[in-house]
Amino acid sequence: MSSRAGERLSAALPGVFRTDLTARTAYSSDASVYRKVPVAVAEVRSAEDLARVVELAAAEGLPVTARGGGTSIAGNSVGPGIVVDTSRRFNRILSIDPESRTAVVQPGVILDDLRAAAGRYGLTFGPDPSSHSRCTIGGMIGNNACGSHSVAWGITSDNVQALRLLLPGGRELAAGRGTSGDPRVDAELTRLRDAHLSPFRTELGRFSRQVAGYGLHHLLPENGFDVAKALVGSEGTCGLLTEATVRLVPVPKARALAVMGFPDVYIAAELAPFAARAGALTVEGMASDLLTALRAQPGRSKAGADLPEGGGWLYCEVGGDSVASAQEAAHGLVEAVRGRFPGATAVVVDEPARMRALWWIREAGAGIVTRLPDGGEAWPGWEDSAVPADRLADYLRGLYALMREQGFRGVPYGHFGEGCLHLRVDFGLDEPRGVARYRDFMEAATDLVLTYGGSISGEHGDGRARSELLPKMYSPELMKAFGTFKAVFDPEGRFNPGVMVDPAPMDADLRPGPGRDTLSVTPVHALSRDGGSFAAAVHRCVGVGACRNLETGAMCPSFKVTRDEVHSTRGRARVLAEMLRGESLVDGWRSKEVHDALDLCLSCKACASDCPVNVDMATYKAEFLHRHYAGRLRPLAHYSMGWLPLWSRMVTGAPGLARAANAALGLRPVAAAAKKLAGVEPRRDMIRFAEEPLRDWFRGRPGQRRPSRSGRTGKVVLWPDTFTNFHQPHVGRAAVHVLEALGYEVLMPPGRVCCGLTWHSTGQLKVTQRVLKRTLDILEPALNAGLPIIGLEPSCTVMLRDEATELLPDDPRAKRLSAGTVTLAELVISHDGEGDEWPFKRLDADAVAQVHCHQEAKGSYDPDRAVLERLGVAPDVIGAGCCGLAGNFGFEPGHWDVSQACAERELYPKVRAAGDDDLVLADGFSCRTQIAQGTGARALHLAEVLHRAL
């Protein structure tokens, strides 16, 4: 039925419906533990499109589920029928009125986009969940989202003035205060309210974070019969939002952040209400176990160094008319809290960069606590419970006791100033007993929160996770009223069935549930952080959607330029998960759908560091390609680009052949034929071959090895990567001169070595292993002698440092290679003296710097920045991540548009705008190639910059 229905939908509304399995499986889940593969995804562009979708859904008998950024933790945005995605095309800010402090927006507007637009008038939209960079206003209205500033500026329902809502049959309501926009609906809602005045007044609206169920108390006469506010938090069960008028609030001219530390999280919770009453704009809390989980992640062992001493913390932001007044207010708040608890520690920060770094720890919590310090998986479910803030400490003690009693672990954190807790628990959902224990815990936790006068949902809605629990919280009379309220708008139950009314069982349709890993596999990579399990690695993605951040960060370049969920890290993880399950995608490793989802992955590795749970899609892609093409022909580019080290050695190894090849490839017809034969994108320029490779130059130069100085051991091994050795040896020659000027005797490996990068990125993993083993054989004497291996090409350096140990986990030499590999910048900056220790003059220049994506993900640019600072070079570092070429990716057919769009986001414009005397810096061969072909500029490696400064 689904394929035929999909064909009819696509034909009826072309360009809106996506019915291919790749898209459908990418939308099979959100940030919750639930999954439903929809019949179709509708990327609507207008209210007219939306009306047509509703009409077609009715004709096909399909339910409709609205979806914003897909960051729902409760399972509000997954459904078996049509999933409507408003984020890609239905996302305009229609107007901002600074006088009335309102904005009119379409549902797909990203919160941060609205905040940026309102910020020009000194205004903002008050609610700001941690997903603010990718959540939509429509999704926030659906879930009655809150966020850290809601303690001062209110939750979403407090900030909505009017809604336009599409109902079955194409009717549209204009709901606001005093009316739904339809007299008949007003009459029905008035009858409903008058029949249930008592439960509306006594059971609902008892405290700010009680968002479970429908907000029917807003229909009370004393609350102005506000239908718009009553519809906030209805989770798409009553209609589809087409437009919203929201309230904006003024923002302080300056802010300061006071982070206060306490001996434990319970004391922090006890003091949170006082901090809120004292005027803090935020009162966010977390415990030391969240910091422990963060520090267990690779490269983050020193995370949170700015935090004051303690076992629990409160993040309290304050505002002022100036930085000085904000600082004064922050220190005043600290002293006020110390008046209640003298032992409180504190740090007050007003520098934006330090504030962002501290806030990142709290905002990334949903991802961080998905993996416990020992690597165990933790899941949402009991995610957003809330109690009156003055009862939070006791509730928190009870929650920890319940976890101990039932044998679970979890890391609570959240909006302590309003009594709201986030929690991920290590439910064993992959087997039936674990699912039964999940249900037991959810029911026991509901009983616990109700004993403190609390709510099963404090934000993010009820969804599939908690709708079944609503009858525990509310009376039968109120539950009947909920059903009547939905029926007023959606009498046939077409919109988001299974949520709030007639709920689906909380333990049904679990994404990590039994049967999730039908397709077994022994990966080539060790996947040491996932116990050697490819499935566990894929299930790292819990869907928080950080990869959908369009404006900042390096992750995920393909999503940033396409805005397509399929081409986000999360979308790819969902498709891979469906492949492992084997229900919707039945072809296993031969799956075309998975191949299509991974095709635009640049293997930049940004997700390995930027993702809160360190999803490493580049590794997963390599594993998939390894099996997908096992025993059959690969694309031509896998043979040409994947085997580039071999072809480059052959071309440069015969006298005169490199010169002849370069001359021939300079002829357009020859180049076109060569690119066609090699499976290379026809719009790409062919790379050039070195007429004298670096190793040949090194062997043939006179014996001018300079002696070591200042007691240094003096010997280093320069790594002759393929790109430096065979294509741009001037970089290597510059590095040799720089190292010798620093007093080192430079050595090169005595045989042909390679890190295997090009085979790895094309999924030829067995070849990669053989190449690495040969390399270790050749390097063994140097490794035994403890000589540093100096890497010039960042991607090759990452192969030696990170991938070698994962591909050859049982070879101790790989670990020594990893430990002994250093970058040129790391070595140079260790020379902290003057004179012979620092033989470089100042260059005093500005620069545009493109950091290689692998270096940004797996290393650090800090040593390079420090070297440049000592040279007097001021780099404007590109913040958009990957240059877009990404090794073989940009040379492969079908990738040109994405490759160029990545570079046009920031790299190309800044290079074009650079002054004549400005430097353009890029250590990566791919980055330099992309810059040259896209702008005509010649980018310099750090070795060349240092050579200039000698």
Short mmCIF file of N, CA and C in Angstrom, two decimals, residues 646-779:
data_model
loop_
_atom_site.label_atom_id
_atom_site.label_comp_id
_atom_site.label_asym_id
_atom_site.label_seq_id
_atom_site.Cartn_x
_atom_site.Cartn_y
_atom_site.Cartn_z
N LEU A 646 49.80 5.13 -5.69
CA LEU A 646 50.47 4.26 -6.65
C LEU A 646 50.66 4.98 -7.98
N TRP A 647 49.59 5.61 -8.51
CA TRP A 647 49.71 6.28 -9.80
C TRP A 647 50.72 7.43 -9.73
N SER A 648 50.70 8.15 -8.62
CA SER A 648 51.63 9.28 -8.48
C SER A 648 53.07 8.80 -8.46
N ARG A 649 53.33 7.70 -7.78
CA ARG A 649 54.69 7.16 -7.73
C ARG A 649 55.13 6.70 -9.12
N MET A 650 54.21 6.09 -9.86
CA MET A 650 54.56 5.61 -11.19
C MET A 650 54.87 6.77 -12.14
N VAL A 651 54.02 7.81 -12.10
CA VAL A 651 54.20 8.93 -13.02
C VAL A 651 55.47 9.69 -12.71
N THR A 652 55.77 9.87 -11.42
CA THR A 652 56.95 10.66 -11.05
C THR A 652 58.21 9.82 -11.01
N GLY A 653 58.07 8.50 -11.14
CA GLY A 653 59.23 7.63 -11.01
C GLY A 653 60.04 7.48 -12.28
N ALA A 654 59.42 7.73 -13.44
CA ALA A 654 60.12 7.58 -14.72
C ALA A 654 60.63 8.94 -15.19
N PRO A 655 61.89 9.04 -15.59
CA PRO A 655 62.44 10.35 -16.00
C PRO A 655 61.60 10.99 -17.10
N GLY A 656 61.22 12.23 -16.89
CA GLY A 656 60.51 13.00 -17.89
C GLY A 656 59.02 12.72 -18.00
N LEU A 657 58.54 11.66 -17.33
CA LEU A 657 57.14 11.30 -17.47
C LEU A 657 56.22 12.33 -16.80
N ALA A 658 56.62 12.84 -15.65
CA ALA A 658 55.78 13.82 -14.95
C ALA A 658 55.62 15.07 -15.80
N ARG A 659 56.74 15.52 -16.40
CA ARG A 659 56.67 16.72 -17.25
C ARG A 659 55.75 16.48 -18.45
N ALA A 660 55.86 15.31 -19.03
CA ALA A 660 55.03 14.99 -20.18
C ALA A 660 53.56 14.88 -19.78
N ALA A 661 53.31 14.27 -18.62
CA ALA A 661 51.93 14.14 -18.15
C ALA A 661 51.32 15.51 -17.87
N ASN A 662 52.09 16.38 -17.23
CA ASN A 662 51.57 17.72 -16.95
C ASN A 662 51.26 18.49 -18.25
N ALA A 663 52.16 18.35 -19.22
CA ALA A 663 51.95 19.04 -20.49
C ALA A 663 50.71 18.50 -21.19
N ALA A 664 50.56 17.18 -21.20
CA ALA A 664 49.41 16.58 -21.87
C ALA A 664 48.10 16.98 -21.18
N LEU A 665 48.11 16.96 -19.83
CA LEU A 665 46.90 17.29 -19.10
C LEU A 665 46.57 18.77 -19.17
N GLY A 666 47.52 19.57 -19.65
CA GLY A 666 47.25 20.98 -19.88
C GLY A 666 46.47 21.22 -21.15
N LEU A 667 46.35 20.19 -21.99
CA LEU A 667 45.56 20.29 -23.22
C LEU A 667 44.12 19.88 -22.90
N ARG A 668 43.17 20.72 -23.22
CA ARG A 668 41.79 20.49 -22.81
C ARG A 668 41.23 19.15 -23.28
N PRO A 669 41.40 18.76 -24.53
CA PRO A 669 40.85 17.45 -24.95
C PRO A 669 41.47 16.28 -24.20
N VAL A 670 42.79 16.37 -23.97
CA VAL A 670 43.45 15.29 -23.23
C VAL A 670 42.95 15.24 -21.80
N ALA A 671 42.86 16.42 -21.17
CA ALA A 671 42.38 16.47 -19.79
C ALA A 671 40.96 15.92 -19.69
N ALA A 672 40.09 16.28 -20.64
CA ALA A 672 38.71 15.80 -20.62
C ALA A 672 38.66 14.28 -20.74
N ALA A 673 39.49 13.74 -21.63
CA ALA A 673 39.52 12.29 -21.81
C ALA A 673 40.06 11.60 -20.55
N ALA A 674 41.10 12.18 -19.96
CA ALA A 674 41.68 11.60 -18.76
C ALA A 674 40.68 11.61 -17.61
N LYS A 675 39.94 12.71 -17.47
CA LYS A 675 38.96 12.79 -16.38
C LYS A 675 37.83 11.79 -16.59
N LYS A 676 37.43 11.62 -17.82
CA LYS A 676 36.38 10.63 -18.10
C LYS A 676 36.86 9.23 -17.79
N LEU A 677 38.10 8.93 -18.19
CA LEU A 677 38.68 7.61 -17.93
C LEU A 677 38.85 7.36 -16.44
N ALA A 678 39.18 8.42 -15.69
CA ALA A 678 39.44 8.28 -14.26
C ALA A 678 38.19 8.43 -13.41
N GLY A 679 37.06 8.75 -14.04
CA GLY A 679 35.84 8.95 -13.26
C GLY A 679 35.89 10.20 -12.42
N VAL A 680 36.47 11.26 -12.97
CA VAL A 680 36.64 12.51 -12.24
C VAL A 680 35.65 13.54 -12.77
N GLU A 681 35.13 14.37 -11.87
CA GLU A 681 34.21 15.44 -12.23
C GLU A 681 34.81 16.29 -13.35
N PRO A 682 34.10 16.46 -14.47
CA PRO A 682 34.68 17.15 -15.63
C PRO A 682 35.02 18.62 -15.38
N ARG A 683 34.38 19.27 -14.39
CA ARG A 683 34.67 20.68 -14.14
C ARG A 683 35.89 20.88 -13.26
N ARG A 684 36.46 19.81 -12.78
CA ARG A 684 37.65 19.90 -11.94
C ARG A 684 38.90 20.07 -12.80
N ASP A 685 39.85 20.84 -12.30
CA ASP A 685 41.19 20.88 -12.91
C ASP A 685 41.96 19.67 -12.44
N MET A 686 42.76 19.11 -13.32
CA MET A 686 43.58 17.97 -12.94
C MET A 686 44.76 18.45 -12.08
N ILE A 687 45.13 17.61 -11.13
CA ILE A 687 46.28 17.95 -10.30
C ILE A 687 47.57 17.74 -11.10
N ARG A 688 48.64 18.40 -10.67
CA ARG A 688 49.92 18.31 -11.37
C ARG A 688 50.87 17.38 -10.60
N PHE A 689 51.79 16.79 -11.32
CA PHE A 689 52.76 15.88 -10.74
C PHE A 689 54.11 16.59 -10.60
N ALA A 690 54.82 16.28 -9.55
CA ALA A 690 56.13 16.90 -9.32
C ALA A 690 57.17 16.32 -10.27
N GLU A 691 57.91 17.18 -10.90
CA GLU A 691 58.98 16.69 -11.78
C GLU A 691 60.16 16.17 -10.97
N GLU A 692 60.30 16.66 -9.74
CA GLU A 692 61.29 16.11 -8.82
C GLU A 692 60.61 15.89 -7.48
N PRO A 693 60.22 14.66 -7.17
CA PRO A 693 59.57 14.38 -5.89
C PRO A 693 60.45 14.78 -4.71
N LEU A 694 59.82 14.99 -3.59
CA LEU A 694 60.54 15.43 -2.39
C LEU A 694 61.64 14.46 -2.00
N ARG A 695 61.35 13.18 -2.03
CA ARG A 695 62.36 12.20 -1.61
C ARG A 695 63.57 12.23 -2.56
N ASP A 696 63.34 12.40 -3.87
CA ASP A 696 64.46 12.49 -4.81
C ASP A 696 65.31 13.71 -4.52
N TRP A 697 64.64 14.84 -4.27
CA TRP A 697 65.38 16.07 -3.92
C TRP A 697 66.18 15.86 -2.64
N PHE A 698 65.56 15.22 -1.68
CA PHE A 698 66.21 15.04 -0.38
C PHE A 698 67.44 14.15 -0.50
N ARG A 699 67.32 13.08 -1.29
CA ARG A 699 68.46 12.18 -1.46
C ARG A 699 69.58 12.85 -2.24
N GLY A 700 69.21 13.73 -3.16
CA GLY A 700 70.22 14.30 -4.04
C GLY A 700 70.87 15.57 -3.55
N ARG A 701 70.41 16.14 -2.46
CA ARG A 701 70.97 17.41 -2.01
C ARG A 701 72.31 17.17 -1.31
N PRO A 702 73.17 18.16 -1.31
CA PRO A 702 74.46 18.03 -0.63
C PRO A 702 74.27 17.77 0.86
N GLY A 703 75.24 17.17 1.48
CA GLY A 703 75.16 16.83 2.91
C GLY A 703 75.28 18.05 3.78
N GLN A 704 74.19 18.77 3.97
CA GLN A 704 74.21 20.00 4.77
C GLN A 704 73.38 19.85 6.02
N ARG A 705 73.36 18.66 6.59
CA ARG A 705 72.59 18.47 7.81
C ARG A 705 73.21 19.28 8.93
N ARG A 706 72.41 20.14 9.53
CA ARG A 706 72.95 21.03 10.55
C ARG A 706 72.93 20.33 11.90
N PRO A 707 73.93 20.60 12.75
CA PRO A 707 73.96 19.94 14.06
C PRO A 707 72.85 20.45 14.97
N SER A 708 72.45 19.63 15.91
CA SER A 708 71.43 20.05 16.86
C SER A 708 72.01 21.09 17.80
N ARG A 709 71.10 21.84 18.42
CA ARG A 709 71.51 22.91 19.32
C ARG A 709 70.82 22.75 20.66
N SER A 710 71.39 23.43 21.60
CA SER A 710 70.79 23.58 22.93
C SER A 710 70.44 22.25 23.57
N GLY A 711 71.22 21.24 23.30
CA GLY A 711 71.04 19.96 23.97
C GLY A 711 69.89 19.11 23.44
N ARG A 712 69.28 19.51 22.32
CA ARG A 712 68.18 18.71 21.79
C ARG A 712 68.74 17.44 21.14
N THR A 713 67.92 16.40 21.10
CA THR A 713 68.39 15.14 20.50
C THR A 713 68.71 15.32 19.03
N GLY A 714 67.96 16.20 18.38
CA GLY A 714 68.37 16.64 17.06
C GLY A 714 67.87 15.85 15.88
N LYS A 715 67.27 14.66 16.03
CA LYS A 715 66.83 13.90 14.88
C LYS A 715 65.32 13.83 14.84
N VAL A 716 64.77 14.11 13.67
CA VAL A 716 63.33 13.95 13.44
C VAL A 716 63.14 13.27 12.10
N VAL A 717 62.02 12.58 11.96
CA VAL A 717 61.66 11.92 10.70
C VAL A 717 60.56 12.75 10.05
N LEU A 718 60.81 13.24 8.86
CA LEU A 718 59.80 13.99 8.12
C LEU A 718 58.95 13.01 7.31
N TRP A 719 57.64 13.06 7.52
CA TRP A 719 56.75 12.12 6.85
C TRP A 719 56.51 12.57 5.41
N PRO A 720 56.90 11.77 4.41
CA PRO A 720 56.73 12.17 3.00
C PRO A 720 55.38 11.71 2.46
N ASP A 721 54.33 12.41 2.85
CA ASP A 721 53.00 12.01 2.40
C ASP A 721 52.89 12.13 0.88
N THR A 722 51.93 11.45 0.31
CA THR A 722 51.76 11.40 -1.15
C THR A 722 51.66 12.79 -1.76
N PHE A 723 50.91 13.67 -1.13
CA PHE A 723 50.63 14.98 -1.72
C PHE A 723 51.86 15.87 -1.69
N THR A 724 52.59 15.82 -0.57
CA THR A 724 53.83 16.60 -0.47
C THR A 724 54.93 16.01 -1.33
N ASN A 725 55.04 14.72 -1.33
CA ASN A 725 56.14 14.04 -2.01
C ASN A 725 55.99 14.12 -3.53
N PHE A 726 54.78 13.81 -4.03
CA PHE A 726 54.62 13.65 -5.47
C PHE A 726 53.94 14.83 -6.17
N HIS A 727 53.38 15.75 -5.41
CA HIS A 727 52.59 16.81 -6.05
C HIS A 727 53.03 18.22 -5.68
N GLN A 728 53.35 18.45 -4.44
CA GLN A 728 53.78 19.79 -4.03
C GLN A 728 55.02 19.69 -3.13
N PRO A 729 56.13 19.25 -3.70
CA PRO A 729 57.32 19.03 -2.87
C PRO A 729 57.92 20.32 -2.32
N HIS A 730 57.53 21.48 -2.87
CA HIS A 730 58.06 22.73 -2.33
C HIS A 730 57.66 22.89 -0.86
N VAL A 731 56.53 22.32 -0.46
CA VAL A 731 56.13 22.37 0.94
C VAL A 731 57.11 21.57 1.79
N GLY A 732 57.46 20.38 1.32
CA GLY A 732 58.42 19.56 2.06
C GLY A 732 59.80 20.17 2.10
N ARG A 733 60.23 20.77 0.99
CA ARG A 733 61.55 21.40 1.00
C ARG A 733 61.59 22.55 2.02
N ALA A 734 60.51 23.32 2.07
CA ALA A 734 60.46 24.40 3.06
C ALA A 734 60.52 23.84 4.47
N ALA A 735 59.84 22.73 4.70
CA ALA A 735 59.85 22.12 6.03
C ALA A 735 61.24 21.64 6.41
N VAL A 736 61.96 21.07 5.46
CA VAL A 736 63.33 20.61 5.74
C VAL A 736 64.20 21.80 6.17
N HIS A 737 64.12 22.89 5.41
CA HIS A 737 64.93 24.07 5.76
C HIS A 737 64.55 24.61 7.13
N VAL A 738 63.27 24.62 7.44
CA VAL A 738 62.82 25.13 8.74
C VAL A 738 63.33 24.24 9.87
N LEU A 739 63.20 22.95 9.70
CA LEU A 739 63.64 22.03 10.75
C LEU A 739 65.15 22.12 10.96
N GLU A 740 65.88 22.24 9.88
CA GLU A 740 67.34 22.36 10.03
C GLU A 740 67.72 23.68 10.65
N ALA A 741 66.98 24.73 10.36
CA ALA A 741 67.25 26.02 11.00
C ALA A 741 67.00 25.95 12.50
N LEU A 742 66.10 25.07 12.90
CA LEU A 742 65.83 24.88 14.32
C LEU A 742 66.83 23.95 14.99
N GLY A 743 67.74 23.39 14.18
CA GLY A 743 68.80 22.57 14.74
C GLY A 743 68.59 21.08 14.65
N TYR A 744 67.61 20.65 13.88
CA TYR A 744 67.32 19.23 13.78
C TYR A 744 68.03 18.60 12.59
N GLU A 745 68.42 17.36 12.78
CA GLU A 745 68.86 16.55 11.65
C GLU A 745 67.62 15.85 11.10
N VAL A 746 67.32 16.13 9.84
CA VAL A 746 66.10 15.62 9.24
C VAL A 746 66.37 14.29 8.56
N LEU A 747 65.56 13.31 8.88
CA LEU A 747 65.63 12.00 8.26
C LEU A 747 64.34 11.74 7.50
N MET A 748 64.41 10.83 6.54
CA MET A 748 63.20 10.35 5.88
C MET A 748 63.17 8.84 5.94
N PRO A 749 61.96 8.26 5.96
CA PRO A 749 61.87 6.80 6.02
C PRO A 749 62.67 6.17 4.88
N PRO A 750 63.34 5.05 5.12
CA PRO A 750 64.22 4.45 4.10
C PRO A 750 63.48 3.73 2.99
N GLY A 751 62.19 3.53 3.13
CA GLY A 751 61.43 2.85 2.08
C GLY A 751 60.16 3.59 1.76
N ARG A 752 59.36 3.00 0.87
CA ARG A 752 58.11 3.64 0.48
C ARG A 752 57.08 3.48 1.59
N VAL A 753 56.64 4.58 2.13
CA VAL A 753 55.66 4.56 3.21
C VAL A 753 54.40 5.32 2.77
N CYS A 754 53.29 4.97 3.39
CA CYS A 754 52.02 5.65 3.11
C CYS A 754 51.09 5.38 4.29
N CYS A 755 50.25 6.34 4.58
CA CYS A 755 49.30 6.17 5.69
C CYS A 755 48.03 5.44 5.24
N GLY A 756 47.81 5.35 3.92
CA GLY A 756 46.63 4.66 3.42
C GLY A 756 45.38 5.52 3.34
N LEU A 757 45.54 6.83 3.44
CA LEU A 757 44.40 7.74 3.49
C LEU A 757 43.43 7.54 2.34
N THR A 758 43.92 7.53 1.11
CA THR A 758 43.02 7.51 -0.05
C THR A 758 42.26 6.19 -0.15
N TRP A 759 42.89 5.10 0.26
CA TRP A 759 42.18 3.82 0.29
C TRP A 759 41.14 3.84 1.40
N HIS A 760 41.48 4.45 2.51
CA HIS A 760 40.56 4.50 3.64
C HIS A 760 39.31 5.29 3.30
N SER A 761 39.47 6.45 2.69
CA SER A 761 38.32 7.30 2.42
C SER A 761 37.40 6.71 1.35
N THR A 762 37.91 5.80 0.54
CA THR A 762 37.07 5.12 -0.45
C THR A 762 36.63 3.74 0.01
N GLY A 763 36.88 3.42 1.28
CA GLY A 763 36.38 2.18 1.84
C GLY A 763 37.13 0.93 1.43
N GLN A 764 38.37 1.07 1.00
CA GLN A 764 39.19 -0.08 0.63
C GLN A 764 40.06 -0.44 1.85
N LEU A 765 39.40 -0.97 2.86
CA LEU A 765 40.00 -1.05 4.19
C LEU A 765 41.08 -2.13 4.30
N LYS A 766 40.93 -3.22 3.60
CA LYS A 766 41.96 -4.26 3.68
C LYS A 766 43.26 -3.77 3.05
N VAL A 767 43.14 -3.01 1.96
CA VAL A 767 44.34 -2.42 1.37
C VAL A 767 44.96 -1.43 2.36
N THR A 768 44.13 -0.65 3.01
CA THR A 768 44.63 0.31 4.00
C THR A 768 45.43 -0.39 5.08
N GLN A 769 44.90 -1.50 5.57
CA GLN A 769 45.62 -2.25 6.61
C GLN A 769 46.97 -2.75 6.11
N ARG A 770 46.99 -3.28 4.87
CA ARG A 770 48.27 -3.78 4.34
C ARG A 770 49.28 -2.65 4.19
N VAL A 771 48.82 -1.51 3.70
CA VAL A 771 49.71 -0.36 3.53
C VAL A 771 50.27 0.09 4.87
N LEU A 772 49.41 0.15 5.89
CA LEU A 772 49.86 0.59 7.21
C LEU A 772 50.84 -0.41 7.82
N LYS A 773 50.61 -1.70 7.63
CA LYS A 773 51.54 -2.70 8.16
C LYS A 773 52.91 -2.56 7.52
N ARG A 774 52.95 -2.36 6.20
CA ARG A 774 54.24 -2.16 5.53
C ARG A 774 54.92 -0.90 6.07
N THR A 775 54.14 0.14 6.27
CA THR A 775 54.70 1.39 6.80
C THR A 775 55.31 1.16 8.18
N LEU A 776 54.63 0.42 9.03
CA LEU A 776 55.15 0.15 10.37
C LEU A 776 56.43 -0.66 10.31
N ASP A 777 56.52 -1.59 9.37
CA ASP A 777 57.76 -2.35 9.21
C ASP A 777 58.93 -1.41 8.91
N ILE A 778 58.68 -0.47 8.01
CA ILE A 778 59.76 0.44 7.61
C ILE A 778 60.10 1.42 8.73
N LEU A 779 59.10 1.86 9.45
CA LEU A 779 59.33 2.88 10.50
C LEU A 779 59.81 2.28 11.82
#
